[in-house]
């Protein structure tokens, strides 16, 4: 028999969806975000196949979903739909909020996210400040999708004779084709931000190896991310890093150095977004509660 307190935690990003229960994790595809057209349906389509892998009943379901901050009504709709289909008490918050709760163990501080998208969230006694997280069209400055977009732009500009030669041309040729193939690649139906973000690791590798153009792109990403972290700061000087880009050793080192130069300290995360989703599902007394959307039968 399942525990009456059994918790399933979900981290739904734009690139992937992760589910954790009883120490076991399942991975699937992500969704464009709750703020996108059809965002709730896309979120359910990403979540439900993973929930079907879970045996037994679920008492509590915590979800961190991309776009929930900008689309609170959609977040509430997602919570209600999941409660109706699972019978669980559901808590839905932005994936930025669950990542913050996990990284800071439910406490105050600043979380800087650098993944497919980018955002900085500061929560303390002065309130909450979310900087960026505006999506790839308007923001996500310094993110994986931003790096990929800048690399594609650099290659297009080089093909027109506007910029110096760069190894990024070979990077793009390996993954997309010639510069003339880029427009067709951009028009493919799969989410563009996710595809652009796949270009970020080789861009950072090229920067680490000394390519001038890649280095300039990476340096600007560091500057933009650091500015977001500083803007999200108030009482605290501590910043916790999160997201796939921070797994790149060279880039993480550059970002930590920039934060230090800006008077901020990089501190290790206590947990991840899945642990934050579980925490918000179980507790209602945290400073994140104002951003949580709850539903149950």
Coordinates of C-alpha atoms in Angstrom, one line a residue:
X1 CA 0.0 0.0 0.0
X2 CA 1.3 3.5 -0.9
X3 CA 2.2 5.9 1.9
X4 CA -0.5 8.5 2.6
X5 CA 2.3 11.1 2.3
X6 CA 3.8 9.8 -0.9
X7 CA 5.1 12.7 -3.0
X8 CA 5.8 12.9 -6.7
X9 CA 8.0 15.8 -7.8
X10 CA 8.0 17.1 -11.3
X11 CA 10.4 19.6 -13.0
X12 CA 8.9 20.6 -16.4
X13 CA 11.3 22.7 -18.4
X14 CA 11.4 23.7 -22.0
X15 CA 14.0 21.0 -22.9
X16 CA 13.0 18.1 -20.7
X17 CA 10.6 16.9 -18.0
X18 CA 11.8 15.0 -15.0
X19 CA 9.7 13.1 -12.4
X20 CA 11.0 11.8 -9.1
X21 CA 9.2 9.5 -6.7
X22 CA 10.5 7.1 -4.0
X23 CA 14.1 7.9 -5.0
X24 CA 13.5 6.9 -8.7
X25 CA 13.6 9.4 -11.5
X26 CA 12.1 9.3 -15.0
X27 CA 13.0 11.6 -17.9
X28 CA 10.9 12.8 -20.8
X29 CA 10.6 15.7 -23.3
X30 CA 9.8 19.2 -22.1
X31 CA 7.1 21.7 -23.2
X32 CA 7.2 25.2 -24.6
X33 CA 6.0 26.8 -21.3
X34 CA 2.6 27.6 -19.7
X35 CA 2.7 31.1 -21.1
X36 CA 2.8 29.7 -24.7
X37 CA -0.3 29.1 -26.7
X38 CA -1.7 25.7 -25.6
X39 CA 0.7 25.7 -22.8
X40 CA -1.4 23.7 -20.4
X41 CA -2.2 21.0 -22.9
X42 CA 1.5 20.8 -23.8
X43 CA 2.5 20.5 -20.2
X44 CA 0.0 17.7 -19.6
X45 CA 1.2 15.9 -22.7
X46 CA 4.7 16.0 -21.3
X47 CA 3.8 15.0 -17.7
X48 CA 1.2 12.3 -18.1
X49 CA 3.4 9.7 -19.9
X50 CA 5.8 9.9 -17.0
X51 CA 3.1 9.6 -14.4
X52 CA 1.9 6.5 -16.1
X53 CA 5.2 4.8 -15.2
X54 CA 4.5 5.2 -11.5
X55 CA 2.9 2.3 -9.7
X56 CA 0.5 3.0 -6.8
X57 CA -1.3 6.1 -5.6
X58 CA 0.1 9.5 -5.2
X59 CA -0.9 11.7 -2.2
X60 CA 1.0 14.9 -3.0
X61 CA 2.2 16.2 -6.4
X62 CA 4.6 19.1 -6.7
X63 CA 5.3 20.7 -10.1
X64 CA 7.7 23.3 -11.2
X65 CA 6.6 24.4 -14.7
X66 CA 8.3 26.8 -17.1
X67 CA 6.1 29.9 -17.7
X68 CA 4.0 29.6 -14.5
X69 CA 5.3 32.9 -13.2
X70 CA 4.0 34.8 -16.3
X71 CA 0.8 32.7 -16.6
X72 CA -0.7 32.2 -13.1
X73 CA -4.1 31.3 -14.5
X74 CA -2.5 28.5 -16.7
X75 CA -0.6 27.3 -13.6
X76 CA -3.9 27.0 -11.7
X77 CA -5.5 25.2 -14.6
X78 CA -2.6 22.8 -14.7
X79 CA -2.9 22.2 -10.9
X80 CA -6.7 21.5 -11.3
X81 CA -6.2 19.2 -14.3
X82 CA -3.5 17.1 -12.5
X83 CA -5.6 16.9 -9.3
X84 CA -8.6 15.6 -11.3
X85 CA -6.5 13.0 -13.1
X86 CA -4.4 11.8 -10.2
X87 CA -6.5 12.4 -7.1
X88 CA -3.5 14.0 -5.5
X89 CA -3.2 17.3 -3.7
X90 CA -1.3 19.3 -6.3
X91 CA 1.1 22.3 -6.0
X92 CA 2.2 24.1 -9.2
X93 CA 4.8 26.9 -9.2
X94 CA 7.2 28.3 -11.7
X95 CA 10.2 26.1 -12.3
X96 CA 12.3 29.1 -11.2
X97 CA 10.4 29.0 -7.8
X98 CA 10.9 25.3 -7.3
X99 CA 14.5 25.5 -8.3
X100 CA 14.9 28.4 -5.7
X101 CA 13.2 26.4 -3.0
X102 CA 15.4 23.4 -3.6
X103 CA 18.6 25.3 -3.9
X104 CA 18.0 27.4 -0.8
X105 CA 16.3 24.6 1.1
X106 CA 13.1 26.7 1.3
X107 CA 15.0 29.7 2.7
X108 CA 16.0 33.2 1.4
X109 CA 18.7 34.0 -1.1
X110 CA 19.3 34.5 -4.9
X111 CA 19.2 31.8 -7.5
X112 CA 20.7 32.3 -10.9
X113 CA 19.5 29.9 -13.6
X114 CA 21.4 29.5 -16.8
X115 CA 19.9 26.7 -18.9
X116 CA 17.9 26.7 -22.0
X117 CA 16.4 29.9 -20.6
X118 CA 17.8 32.3 -18.0
X119 CA 16.5 34.0 -14.9
X120 CA 17.5 35.3 -11.5
X121 CA 15.2 35.0 -8.5
X122 CA 15.9 36.7 -5.2
X123 CA 13.6 36.1 -2.2
X124 CA 14.2 37.7 1.2
X125 CA 12.6 39.9 3.9
X126 CA 12.3 42.7 1.3
X127 CA 10.2 40.6 -1.0
X128 CA 10.8 38.8 -4.3
X129 CA 12.6 40.0 -7.4
X130 CA 12.5 38.0 -10.6
X131 CA 14.9 39.3 -13.3
X132 CA 14.5 37.9 -16.8
X133 CA 12.8 34.6 -17.5
X134 CA 11.1 36.6 -20.2
X135 CA 11.4 33.9 -22.9
X136 CA 13.7 33.6 -25.9
X137 CA 12.0 36.4 -27.9
X138 CA 12.3 39.1 -25.2
X139 CA 14.9 37.9 -22.8
X140 CA 16.7 34.7 -21.5
X141 CA 19.9 36.8 -21.7
X142 CA 23.0 34.7 -21.4
X143 CA 21.1 31.4 -21.6
X144 CA 21.8 28.4 -23.8
X145 CA 19.2 29.5 -26.4
X146 CA 20.8 33.0 -26.3
X147 CA 24.3 31.5 -26.9
X148 CA 23.0 29.4 -29.7
X149 CA 21.3 32.3 -31.4
X150 CA 24.4 34.5 -31.1
X151 CA 26.5 31.7 -32.6
X152 CA 24.1 31.4 -35.6
X153 CA 24.2 35.1 -36.1
X154 CA 28.0 35.2 -36.0
X155 CA 28.1 32.5 -38.7
X156 CA 25.6 34.3 -40.9
X157 CA 27.6 37.6 -40.5
X158 CA 30.8 35.8 -41.3
X159 CA 29.3 34.3 -44.4
X160 CA 28.5 37.8 -45.6
X161 CA 32.0 39.0 -44.9
X162 CA 31.1 41.1 -41.9
X163 CA 33.1 39.4 -39.2
X164 CA 36.4 37.5 -38.9
X165 CA 36.7 33.8 -39.4
X166 CA 35.5 31.6 -36.5
X167 CA 35.5 27.9 -35.6
X168 CA 31.7 28.4 -35.0
X169 CA 31.3 28.1 -38.8
X170 CA 32.4 24.4 -38.5
X171 CA 30.2 24.0 -35.4
X172 CA 27.2 25.1 -37.3
X173 CA 28.0 23.1 -40.4
X174 CA 28.2 19.9 -38.2
X175 CA 24.8 20.5 -36.7
X176 CA 22.8 22.5 -39.3
X177 CA 24.7 22.7 -42.5
X178 CA 26.0 25.6 -44.6
X179 CA 25.0 29.2 -43.7
X180 CA 22.5 29.0 -46.5
X181 CA 20.7 26.1 -44.7
X182 CA 20.1 28.1 -41.5
X183 CA 16.8 29.8 -42.5
X184 CA 15.2 26.4 -43.3
X185 CA 16.6 25.0 -39.9
X186 CA 15.1 27.9 -38.1
X187 CA 11.6 27.3 -39.6
X188 CA 11.4 23.7 -38.4
X189 CA 8.4 23.0 -36.2
X190 CA 10.3 21.8 -33.1
X191 CA 10.7 24.5 -30.4
X192 CA 13.5 26.8 -31.6
X193 CA 14.8 27.7 -28.1
X194 CA 15.5 24.1 -27.3
X195 CA 17.3 23.5 -30.7
X196 CA 19.4 26.7 -30.2
X197 CA 20.4 25.6 -26.7
X198 CA 21.9 22.4 -28.1
X199 CA 24.5 24.7 -29.8
X200 CA 25.6 26.2 -26.5
X201 CA 28.1 23.5 -25.3
X202 CA 30.3 23.6 -28.5
X203 CA 30.1 27.4 -28.4
X204 CA 31.5 27.4 -24.8
X205 CA 34.1 24.8 -25.8
X206 CA 35.2 27.0 -28.7
X207 CA 35.5 30.0 -26.3
X208 CA 37.5 27.9 -23.8
X209 CA 39.8 26.9 -26.7
X210 CA 40.5 30.6 -27.5
X211 CA 38.2 31.3 -30.5
X212 CA 37.8 35.1 -30.6
X213 CA 34.2 35.2 -31.7
X214 CA 33.0 32.5 -29.4
X215 CA 34.9 34.1 -26.6
X216 CA 33.2 37.4 -27.1
X217 CA 29.8 35.7 -27.1
X218 CA 30.6 33.8 -23.9
X219 CA 31.9 36.9 -22.2
X220 CA 28.7 38.8 -23.0
X221 CA 26.7 35.9 -21.6
X222 CA 28.6 36.1 -18.4
X223 CA 28.1 39.8 -18.2
X224 CA 24.3 39.5 -18.8
X225 CA 23.9 36.7 -16.3
X226 CA 25.9 38.5 -13.6
X227 CA 23.8 41.7 -14.2
X228 CA 20.6 39.7 -13.6
X229 CA 22.0 38.1 -10.4
X230 CA 23.0 41.5 -9.0
X231 CA 19.6 43.0 -9.9
X232 CA 17.9 40.2 -8.0
X233 CA 20.0 40.8 -4.9
X234 CA 18.9 42.9 -2.0
X235 CA 20.0 41.9 1.5
X236 CA 21.9 38.8 0.5
X237 CA 25.2 38.7 -1.3
X238 CA 25.1 34.9 -1.8
X239 CA 24.1 33.5 -5.2
X240 CA 23.4 29.9 -6.0
X241 CA 24.0 28.7 -9.6
X242 CA 21.6 26.3 -11.4
X243 CA 21.1 25.1 -14.9
X244 CA 22.9 23.1 -17.6
X245 CA 25.3 25.9 -18.6
X246 CA 26.8 25.9 -15.1
X247 CA 27.9 22.3 -15.6
X248 CA 30.5 23.6 -18.2
X249 CA 33.6 24.0 -16.0
X250 CA 35.2 26.9 -18.0
X251 CA 31.9 28.8 -18.2
X252 CA 31.1 28.3 -14.5
X253 CA 34.5 29.5 -13.5
X254 CA 34.1 32.6 -15.6
X255 CA 30.7 33.3 -14.1
X256 CA 31.9 32.8 -10.5
X257 CA 34.7 35.2 -11.1
X258 CA 32.3 37.8 -12.5
X259 CA 30.0 37.4 -9.6
X260 CA 32.9 37.9 -7.2
X261 CA 34.0 41.0 -9.0
X262 CA 30.4 42.3 -8.5
X263 CA 30.6 41.7 -4.8
X264 CA 28.6 38.4 -4.8
X265 CA 29.5 35.0 -3.5
X266 CA 28.7 31.8 -5.3
X267 CA 27.4 29.2 -2.8
X268 CA 26.6 25.5 -3.4
X269 CA 23.0 24.5 -3.9
X270 CA 21.3 22.5 -1.1
X271 CA 19.1 20.6 -3.6
X272 CA 17.6 20.8 -7.0
X273 CA 14.3 21.8 -8.6
X274 CA 12.8 18.3 -8.0
X275 CA 13.6 18.6 -4.3
X276 CA 12.1 22.1 -4.3
X277 CA 8.9 20.8 -5.9
X278 CA 8.6 18.1 -3.3
X279 CA 9.2 20.7 -0.6
X280 CA 6.5 23.0 -1.8
X281 CA 4.1 20.1 -2.1
X282 CA 4.6 19.2 1.5
X283 CA 4.8 22.7 3.1
X284 CA 2.8 25.8 3.0
X285 CA 4.8 27.9 5.4
X286 CA 7.7 28.9 3.1
X287 CA 8.3 32.4 1.6
X288 CA 7.6 30.9 -1.8
X289 CA 3.9 30.2 -0.9
X290 CA 2.6 33.3 -2.6
X291 CA 3.8 31.9 -5.9
X292 CA 2.2 28.4 -5.4
X293 CA -1.1 27.3 -7.1
X294 CA -2.8 24.5 -5.3
X295 CA -5.7 22.2 -6.2
X296 CA -7.2 18.9 -4.8
X297 CA -10.4 17.0 -5.2

